[in-house]
GROMACS .gro file of C-alpha atoms in nm:
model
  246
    1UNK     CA    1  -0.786   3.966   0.011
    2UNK     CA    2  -0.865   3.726   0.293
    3UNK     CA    3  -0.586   3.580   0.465
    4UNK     CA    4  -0.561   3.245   0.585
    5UNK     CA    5  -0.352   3.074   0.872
    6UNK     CA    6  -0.296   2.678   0.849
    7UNK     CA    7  -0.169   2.623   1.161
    8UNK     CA    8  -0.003   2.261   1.178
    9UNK     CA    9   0.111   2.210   1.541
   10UNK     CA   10   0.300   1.870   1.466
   11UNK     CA   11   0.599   1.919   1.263
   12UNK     CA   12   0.715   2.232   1.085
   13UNK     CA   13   0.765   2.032   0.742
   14UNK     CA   14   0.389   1.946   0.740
   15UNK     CA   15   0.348   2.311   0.728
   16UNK     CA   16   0.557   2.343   0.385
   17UNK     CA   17   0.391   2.040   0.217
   18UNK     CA   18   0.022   2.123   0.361
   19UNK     CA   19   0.078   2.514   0.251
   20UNK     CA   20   0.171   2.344  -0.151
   21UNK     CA   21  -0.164   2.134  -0.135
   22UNK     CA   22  -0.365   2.428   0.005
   23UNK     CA   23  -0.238   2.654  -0.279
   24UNK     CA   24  -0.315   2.346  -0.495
   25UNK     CA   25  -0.636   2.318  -0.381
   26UNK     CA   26  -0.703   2.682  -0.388
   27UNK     CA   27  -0.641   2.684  -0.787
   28UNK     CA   28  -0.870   2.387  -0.812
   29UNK     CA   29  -1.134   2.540  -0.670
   30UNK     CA   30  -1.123   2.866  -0.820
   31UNK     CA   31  -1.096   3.022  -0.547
   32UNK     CA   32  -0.981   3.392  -0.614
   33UNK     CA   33  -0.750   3.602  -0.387
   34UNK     CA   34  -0.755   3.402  -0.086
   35UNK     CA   35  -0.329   3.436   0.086
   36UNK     CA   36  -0.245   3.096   0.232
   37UNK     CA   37   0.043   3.107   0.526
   38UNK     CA   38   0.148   2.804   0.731
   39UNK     CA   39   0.312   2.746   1.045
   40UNK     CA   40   0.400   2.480   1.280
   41UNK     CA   41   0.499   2.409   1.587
   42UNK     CA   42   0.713   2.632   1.717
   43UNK     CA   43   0.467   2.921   1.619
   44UNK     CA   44   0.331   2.849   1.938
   45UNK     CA   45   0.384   3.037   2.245
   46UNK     CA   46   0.608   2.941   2.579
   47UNK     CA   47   0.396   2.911   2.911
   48UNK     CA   48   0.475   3.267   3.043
   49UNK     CA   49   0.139   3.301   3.261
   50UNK     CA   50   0.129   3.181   3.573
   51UNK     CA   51  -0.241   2.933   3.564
   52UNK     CA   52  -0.254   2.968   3.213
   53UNK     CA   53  -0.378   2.622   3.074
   54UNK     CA   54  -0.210   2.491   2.750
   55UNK     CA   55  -0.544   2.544   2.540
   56UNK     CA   56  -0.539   2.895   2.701
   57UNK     CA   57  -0.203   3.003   2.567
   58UNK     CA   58  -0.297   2.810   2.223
   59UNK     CA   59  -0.658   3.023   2.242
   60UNK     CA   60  -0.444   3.355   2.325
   61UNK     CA   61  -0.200   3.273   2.053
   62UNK     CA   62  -0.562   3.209   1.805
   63UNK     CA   63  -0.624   3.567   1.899
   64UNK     CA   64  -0.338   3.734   1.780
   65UNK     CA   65  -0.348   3.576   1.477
   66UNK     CA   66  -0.676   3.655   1.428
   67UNK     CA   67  -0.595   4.063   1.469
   68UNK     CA   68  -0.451   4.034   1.100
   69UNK     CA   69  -0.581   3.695   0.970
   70UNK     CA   70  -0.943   3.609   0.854
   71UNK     CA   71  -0.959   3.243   0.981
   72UNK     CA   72  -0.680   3.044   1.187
   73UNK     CA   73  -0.712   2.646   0.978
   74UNK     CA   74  -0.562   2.348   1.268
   75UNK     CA   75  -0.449   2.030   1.073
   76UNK     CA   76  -0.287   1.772   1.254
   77UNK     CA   77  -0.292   1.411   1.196
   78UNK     CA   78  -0.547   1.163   1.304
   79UNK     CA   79  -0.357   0.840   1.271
   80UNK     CA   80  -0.575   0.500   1.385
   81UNK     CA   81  -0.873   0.502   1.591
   82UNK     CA   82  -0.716   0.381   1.856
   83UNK     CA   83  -0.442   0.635   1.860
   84UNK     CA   84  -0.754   0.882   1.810
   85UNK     CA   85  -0.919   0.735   2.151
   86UNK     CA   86  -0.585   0.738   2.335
   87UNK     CA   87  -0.553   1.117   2.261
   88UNK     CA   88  -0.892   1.180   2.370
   89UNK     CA   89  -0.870   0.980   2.712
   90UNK     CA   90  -0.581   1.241   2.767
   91UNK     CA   91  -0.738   1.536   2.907
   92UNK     CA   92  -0.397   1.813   2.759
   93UNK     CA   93  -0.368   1.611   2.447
   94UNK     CA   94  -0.319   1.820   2.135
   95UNK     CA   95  -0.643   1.696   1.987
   96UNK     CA   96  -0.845   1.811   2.325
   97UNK     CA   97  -0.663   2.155   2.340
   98UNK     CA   98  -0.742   2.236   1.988
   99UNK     CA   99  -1.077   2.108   2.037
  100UNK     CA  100  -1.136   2.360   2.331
  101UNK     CA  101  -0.960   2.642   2.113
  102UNK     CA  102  -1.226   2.612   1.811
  103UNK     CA  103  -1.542   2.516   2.037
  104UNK     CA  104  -1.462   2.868   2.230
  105UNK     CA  105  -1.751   3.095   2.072
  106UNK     CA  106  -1.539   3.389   2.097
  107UNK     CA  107  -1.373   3.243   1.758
  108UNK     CA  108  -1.700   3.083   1.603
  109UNK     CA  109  -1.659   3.086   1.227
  110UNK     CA  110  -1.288   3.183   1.219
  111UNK     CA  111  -1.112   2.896   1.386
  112UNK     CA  112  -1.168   2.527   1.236
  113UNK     CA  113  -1.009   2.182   1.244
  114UNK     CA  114  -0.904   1.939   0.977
  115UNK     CA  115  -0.746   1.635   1.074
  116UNK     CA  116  -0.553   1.504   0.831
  117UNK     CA  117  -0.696   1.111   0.802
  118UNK     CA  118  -0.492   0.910   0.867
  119UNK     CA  119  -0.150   1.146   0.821
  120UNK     CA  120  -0.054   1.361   0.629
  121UNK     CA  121   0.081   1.082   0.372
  122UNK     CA  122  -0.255   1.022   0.306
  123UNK     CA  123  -0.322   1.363   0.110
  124UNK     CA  124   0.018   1.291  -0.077
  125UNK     CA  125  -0.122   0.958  -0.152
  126UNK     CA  126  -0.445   1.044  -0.333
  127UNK     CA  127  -0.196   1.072  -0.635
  128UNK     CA  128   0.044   0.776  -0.669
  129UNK     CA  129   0.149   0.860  -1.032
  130UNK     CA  130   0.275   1.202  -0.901
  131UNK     CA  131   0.459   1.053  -0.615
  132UNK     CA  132   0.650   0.815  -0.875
  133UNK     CA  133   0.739   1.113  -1.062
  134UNK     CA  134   0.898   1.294  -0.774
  135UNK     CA  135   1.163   1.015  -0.746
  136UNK     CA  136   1.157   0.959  -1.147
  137UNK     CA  137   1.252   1.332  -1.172
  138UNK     CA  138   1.569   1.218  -1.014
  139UNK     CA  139   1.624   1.015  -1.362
  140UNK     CA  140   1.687   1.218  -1.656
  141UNK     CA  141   1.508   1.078  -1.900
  142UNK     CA  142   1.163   1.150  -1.704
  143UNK     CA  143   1.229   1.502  -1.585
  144UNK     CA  144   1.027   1.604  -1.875
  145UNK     CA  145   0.688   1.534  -1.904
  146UNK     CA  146   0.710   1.278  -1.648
  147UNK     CA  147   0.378   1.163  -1.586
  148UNK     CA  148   0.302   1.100  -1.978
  149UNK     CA  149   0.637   0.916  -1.979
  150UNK     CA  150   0.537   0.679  -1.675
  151UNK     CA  151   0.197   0.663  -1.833
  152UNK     CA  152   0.339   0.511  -2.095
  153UNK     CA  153   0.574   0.264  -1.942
  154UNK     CA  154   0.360  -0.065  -1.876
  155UNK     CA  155   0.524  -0.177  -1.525
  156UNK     CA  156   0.554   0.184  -1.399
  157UNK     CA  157   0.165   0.195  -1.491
  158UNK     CA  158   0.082  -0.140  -1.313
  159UNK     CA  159   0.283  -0.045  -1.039
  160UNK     CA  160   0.102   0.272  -1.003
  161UNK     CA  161  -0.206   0.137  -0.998
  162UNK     CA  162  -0.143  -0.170  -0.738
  163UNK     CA  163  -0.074   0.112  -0.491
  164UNK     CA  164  -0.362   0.356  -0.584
  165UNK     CA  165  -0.628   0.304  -0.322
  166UNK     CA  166  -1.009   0.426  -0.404
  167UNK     CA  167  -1.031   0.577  -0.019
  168UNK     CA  168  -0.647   0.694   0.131
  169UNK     CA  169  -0.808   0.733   0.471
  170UNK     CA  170  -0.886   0.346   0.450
  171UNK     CA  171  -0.505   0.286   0.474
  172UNK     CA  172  -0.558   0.248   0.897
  173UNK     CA  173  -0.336   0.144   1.125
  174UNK     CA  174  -0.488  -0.175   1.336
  175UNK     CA  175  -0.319  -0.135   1.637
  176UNK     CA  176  -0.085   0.189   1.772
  177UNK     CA  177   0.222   0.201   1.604
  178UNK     CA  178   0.103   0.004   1.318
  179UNK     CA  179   0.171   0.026   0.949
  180UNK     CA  180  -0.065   0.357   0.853
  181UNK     CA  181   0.000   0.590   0.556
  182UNK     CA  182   0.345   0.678   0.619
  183UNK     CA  183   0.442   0.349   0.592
  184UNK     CA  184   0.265   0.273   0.302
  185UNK     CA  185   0.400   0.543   0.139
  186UNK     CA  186   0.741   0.386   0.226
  187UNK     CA  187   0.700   0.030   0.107
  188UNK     CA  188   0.568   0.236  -0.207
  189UNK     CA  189   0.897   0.429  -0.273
  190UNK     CA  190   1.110   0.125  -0.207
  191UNK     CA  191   0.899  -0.084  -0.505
  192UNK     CA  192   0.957   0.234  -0.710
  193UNK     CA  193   1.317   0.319  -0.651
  194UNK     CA  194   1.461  -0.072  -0.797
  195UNK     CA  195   1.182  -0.052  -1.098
  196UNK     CA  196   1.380   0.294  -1.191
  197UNK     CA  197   1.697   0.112  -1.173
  198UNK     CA  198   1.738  -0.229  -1.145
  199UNK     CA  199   2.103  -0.182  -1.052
  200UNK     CA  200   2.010  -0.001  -0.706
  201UNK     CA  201   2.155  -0.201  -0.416
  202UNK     CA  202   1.943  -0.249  -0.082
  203UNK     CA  203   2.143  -0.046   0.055
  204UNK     CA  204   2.081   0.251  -0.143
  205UNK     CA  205   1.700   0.178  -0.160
  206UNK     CA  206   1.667   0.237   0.229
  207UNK     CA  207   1.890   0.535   0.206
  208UNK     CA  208   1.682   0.679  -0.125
  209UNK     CA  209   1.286   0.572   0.026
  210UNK     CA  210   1.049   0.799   0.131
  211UNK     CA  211   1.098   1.012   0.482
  212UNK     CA  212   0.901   1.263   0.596
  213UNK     CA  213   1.131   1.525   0.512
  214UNK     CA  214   1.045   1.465   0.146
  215UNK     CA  215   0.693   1.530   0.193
  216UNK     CA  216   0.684   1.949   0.102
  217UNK     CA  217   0.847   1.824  -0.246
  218UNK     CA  218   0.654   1.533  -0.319
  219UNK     CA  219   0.344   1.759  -0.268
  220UNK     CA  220   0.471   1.968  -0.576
  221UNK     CA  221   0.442   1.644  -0.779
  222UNK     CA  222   0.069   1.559  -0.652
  223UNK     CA  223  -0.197   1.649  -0.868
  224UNK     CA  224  -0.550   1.794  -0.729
  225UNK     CA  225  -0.794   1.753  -0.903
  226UNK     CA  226  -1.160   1.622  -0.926
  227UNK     CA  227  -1.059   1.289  -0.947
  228UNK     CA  228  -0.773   1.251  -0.687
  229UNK     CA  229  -0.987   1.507  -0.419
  230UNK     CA  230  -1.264   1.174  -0.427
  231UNK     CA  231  -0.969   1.005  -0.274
  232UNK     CA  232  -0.979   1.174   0.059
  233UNK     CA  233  -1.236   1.403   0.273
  234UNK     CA  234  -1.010   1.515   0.479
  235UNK     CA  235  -0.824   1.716   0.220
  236UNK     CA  236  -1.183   1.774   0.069
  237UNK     CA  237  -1.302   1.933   0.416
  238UNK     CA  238  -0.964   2.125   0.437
  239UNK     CA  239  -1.117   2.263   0.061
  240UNK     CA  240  -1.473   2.328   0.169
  241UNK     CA  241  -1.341   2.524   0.511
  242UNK     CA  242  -1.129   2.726   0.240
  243UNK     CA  243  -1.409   2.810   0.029
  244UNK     CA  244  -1.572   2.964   0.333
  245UNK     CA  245  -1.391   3.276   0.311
  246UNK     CA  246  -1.427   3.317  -0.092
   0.00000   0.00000   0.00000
């Protein structure tokens, strides 16, 4: 059984909700017996040589892994391009020590990167209906059959649909710090949360909306399939590098 490693070296979380959509898109796919283990950040290794560069101790880390793993996956975020061109002007930037990691041709074929365009709230994104449900769950009436029941419901429906984009990696921020995925994903949750209850002060909107802490259970309420994967590449790449070690 080939094992894989998703390595996501920005936040730990990302590793539980991006280890729920690889399993996800492992059963899409069909593919059979591949093992899927995440981990993030703190996976990787304290400086303890003296010279050693950070891409060093991140390509001696790759090694280890790769003594019982088949392929070691990167995902990180890409955010807007011109967060993309700051981190590449930045010669120890994450994005430039992976880069040196997987261009090293002692780990040709077995180390690969997938940024996650433009975060990771754009792979939750590709299914809007599912992210409604993880916060209609909360209401009894629609922990049953949830999306059928939203389906169903007229202004739940329209209000899905005015936040389902074609293209998730088009949701860009224009400048750095700008309103990207994650955001989007907020202003969603806080339209969703009142049209669930009407009663719901402000108050308890911005305590109840969408953090990234949320993001490993909302992934259990996002559907892959053909349809939602045309949504995004990058979580279509992340399938295709996968698929590689079928």
């Amino acid at each position: 059984m080939p094992n894989i490693r998703i390595w996501t070296l920005e936040s730990d979380i990302d590793a539980k909700a991006v280890e729920c959509l690889a399993n996800k898109l492992v059963r899409h796919l069909e593919l059979e017996n591949l093992s899927i283990q995440t981990v993030g950040p703190q996976a990787v290794p304290k400086r303890n040589q003296r010279g050693a560069s950070p891409s060093d101790i991140l390509g001696m880390a790759v090694q280890n892994y790769l003594k019982q793993d088949d392929c070691v996956i990167f995902v990180i975020d890409s955010d807007g391009p011109m967060s993309a061109h700051q981190r590449r002007q930045e010669s120890n930037s994450l994005i430039n020590q992976i880069t040196r990691v997987v261009e090293n041709s002692r780990f040709n074929g077995k180390v690969f990167l997938v940024q996650a365009v433009q975060e990771l709230e754009a792979w939750l994104l590709i299914d809007c209906l599912g992210i409604f449900c993880y916060f209609a769950s909360k209401v009894a009436q629609y922990r049953e059959n949830c999306r059928d029941r939203v389906s169903a419901n007229q202004s739940f429906r329209r209000l899905v649909g005015s936040y389902q984009k074609g293209n998730t990696e088009k949701i860009v921020e224009a400048v750095t710090g700008g309103r990207g995925a994650k955001e989007y994903l907020i202003e969603f949750s806080k339209k969703i949360l009142p049209a669930l209850n009407p009663n719901k002060t402000l108050r308890n909107i911005t305590r109840e909306q969408y953090r990234e802490n949320m993001s490993p259970e909302i992934a259990e309420y996002v559907l892959i399939d053909q349809q939602t994967l045309k949504c995004n590449n990058s979580l279509r790449k992340l399938g295709t590098v996968l698929a590689k070690f079928q």
